Amino acid sequence: MAEKILAPLAGKVVAVKINVGDKVEEDDEAMVIEAMKMETEVFVPCNGTVKEVLVKEGASVEEDDVLAVIE
Amino acid sequence: MENFSELLQTSGFFFLTPGMLVMWVIAFVLIYLAIAKNYEPLLLLPIGFGILLVNLPLANLMAPGEGLLWRFYHYGLQWEVIPPLIFLGLGALTDFGPVLANPRLIFLGAGAQGGVYLTFFIAYFMGFDLKEAATIGIIGGADGPTTIFLATKMAPQLLGSCAVAAYSYMALVPIIQPPIMRLLTTKEERCIRMKKGRKVSHLEKILFPVVAAILLILLVPPSAPLMAMFMLGNLFREAKVVERLTNAAQNELLNIVTIFLGLPVGATMNAENFLQPKVLFIFFLGLFAFMVSTATGLLLAKLMNLFFKDKINPLLGAAGVSAVPMAARVVHKVGAEADKKNYLLMYAMGPNVAGVIGTVIAAGIFLTLLN
């Protein structure tokens, strides 16, 4: 079952900490988004493997954009 | 030798007083805090230097009608030019989206003005006159330009100390607010996740500054100078057809007027004006106002939760003070301590920008009632 990591808020992706194929656990840090000059961590929602990473560092994201897919 | 002592007597050194030296120390402390600690450097650096300059005898920089800093003060502040221009820039920087997405959060921006009014009464009973009390109370709104605007009109003798108090407490938001926030909320409340706000259309964002300007200026006419420019700046931003003006208002213009705001504010702080026991009370009362405003914001959110089915995270109430966006960031951080996957930042921006409007209205109400 695939689960998406959604952007919890609009901002700029400043760090991507997962790669396709990585084994990840729930609550691992997946990305860092900068909004209002503050860095906010985004966490992995479930255990699994990273199937897709859809954003790169420096990308601007809107709230609820899909950032990555975990399988 | 005689010539040398004559020269010395016409120099400023001869006229230095101990009070001036004390003011130098205060100036150096502010300059130090700005540079080394990054405390509101955009304001505290020019304010600090302004304090130093006005305490150099014989320079007469604040001499009415002739001094350079007096001209900045007179034409910039007394003529009410600079604070409204700051608000033009702030309007161009403000996104009212979070307010429109969650309109009920506007009330939190009003709730966090509680400290302004409570402190007004306390200051009055402590012996300040009504206009001074209002100026001290407005520090609780944590809005620098509004504090300066009101002080210039109501109690110019308190301008420097109230402005320095307001900007100092704004820099200290991350230290002053969190203990109050933890004290007045339970862990469960801090973990409340906010329900997603509705989508806001472009048309709504354009209409908001126009409608808000009409309603709020009609409601509280003396708030017009600040409100008008705030909403005009926001209309520039949302109209998306005058990007050059939006950028100028946000960047060049805001930066230029910031220079001419800080310097004369500092220059009002000469030794005889500032070194009085009542200045200590101003700092104490200002801090009190700010803490009470934080608390009333939190408590109003809790009160609203008694009536709403979708619970509000009460931490958002603390963002009702208008220190934008520091207070919203603090809310986000304290919320994330309780639940790291709770993202309150954008929700907190709602009460935060509503708080700016709330403080301007509070100032307008004082002007209506006391002038």
Tab-separated table of N, CA, C and O in Angstrom, chain B residues 23 51 54-55 266-275:
chain	number	residue	atom	x	y	z
B	23	MET	N	23.374	57.845	29.456
B	23	MET	CA	22.661	57.608	28.195
B	23	MET	C	23.569	56.969	27.147
B	23	MET	O	23.128	56.160	26.337
B	51	ILE	N	20.275	57.843	20.201
B	51	ILE	CA	20.441	58.188	21.625
B	51	ILE	C	21.831	58.780	21.859
B	51	ILE	O	21.993	59.801	22.533
B	54	VAL	N	22.122	62.439	20.445
B	54	VAL	CA	21.401	63.512	21.111
B	54	VAL	C	22.033	63.819	22.467
B	54	VAL	O	21.738	64.840	23.083
B	55	ASN	N	22.906	62.936	22.924
B	55	ASN	CA	23.587	63.183	24.193
B	55	ASN	C	25.026	63.661	23.994
B	55	ASN	O	25.878	63.471	24.847
B	266	GLY	N	15.286	57.529	18.711
B	266	GLY	CA	16.406	57.521	19.654
B	266	GLY	C	16.738	58.935	20.108
B	266	GLY	O	17.053	59.171	21.271
B	267	ALA	N	16.605	59.883	19.181
B	267	ALA	CA	17.003	61.255	19.489
B	267	ALA	C	16.064	61.943	20.478
B	267	ALA	O	16.393	62.998	21.008
B	268	THR	N	14.884	61.361	20.725
B	268	THR	CA	14.018	61.962	21.752
B	268	THR	C	14.509	61.598	23.149
B	268	THR	O	13.997	62.107	24.142
B	269	MET	N	15.473	60.677	23.235
B	269	MET	CA	15.881	60.188	24.547
B	269	MET	C	17.104	60.922	25.076
B	269	MET	O	18.192	60.377	25.156
B	270	ASN	N	16.924	62.196	25.425
B	270	ASN	CA	18.022	62.885	26.094
B	270	ASN	C	17.989	62.564	27.585
B	270	ASN	O	17.002	62.042	28.097
B	271	ALA	N	19.085	62.893	28.265
B	271	ALA	CA	19.248	62.443	29.648
B	271	ALA	C	18.108	62.922	30.551
B	271	ALA	O	17.519	62.141	31.294
B	272	GLU	N	17.767	64.228	30.456
B	272	GLU	CA	16.776	64.733	31.418
B	272	GLU	C	15.391	64.135	31.165
B	272	GLU	O	14.605	63.956	32.085
B	273	ASN	N	15.130	63.794	29.907
B	273	ASN	CA	13.842	63.221	29.551
B	273	ASN	C	13.738	61.756	29.977
B	273	ASN	O	12.686	61.281	30.385
B	274	PHE	N	14.849	61.047	29.853
B	274	PHE	CA	14.802	59.600	30.002
B	274	PHE	C	15.145	59.132	31.406
B	274	PHE	O	14.586	58.147	31.887
B	275	LEU	N	16.068	59.815	32.067
B	275	LEU	CA	16.516	59.320	33.377
B	275	LEU	C	15.569	59.780	34.461
B	275	LEU	O	15.886	60.630	35.283
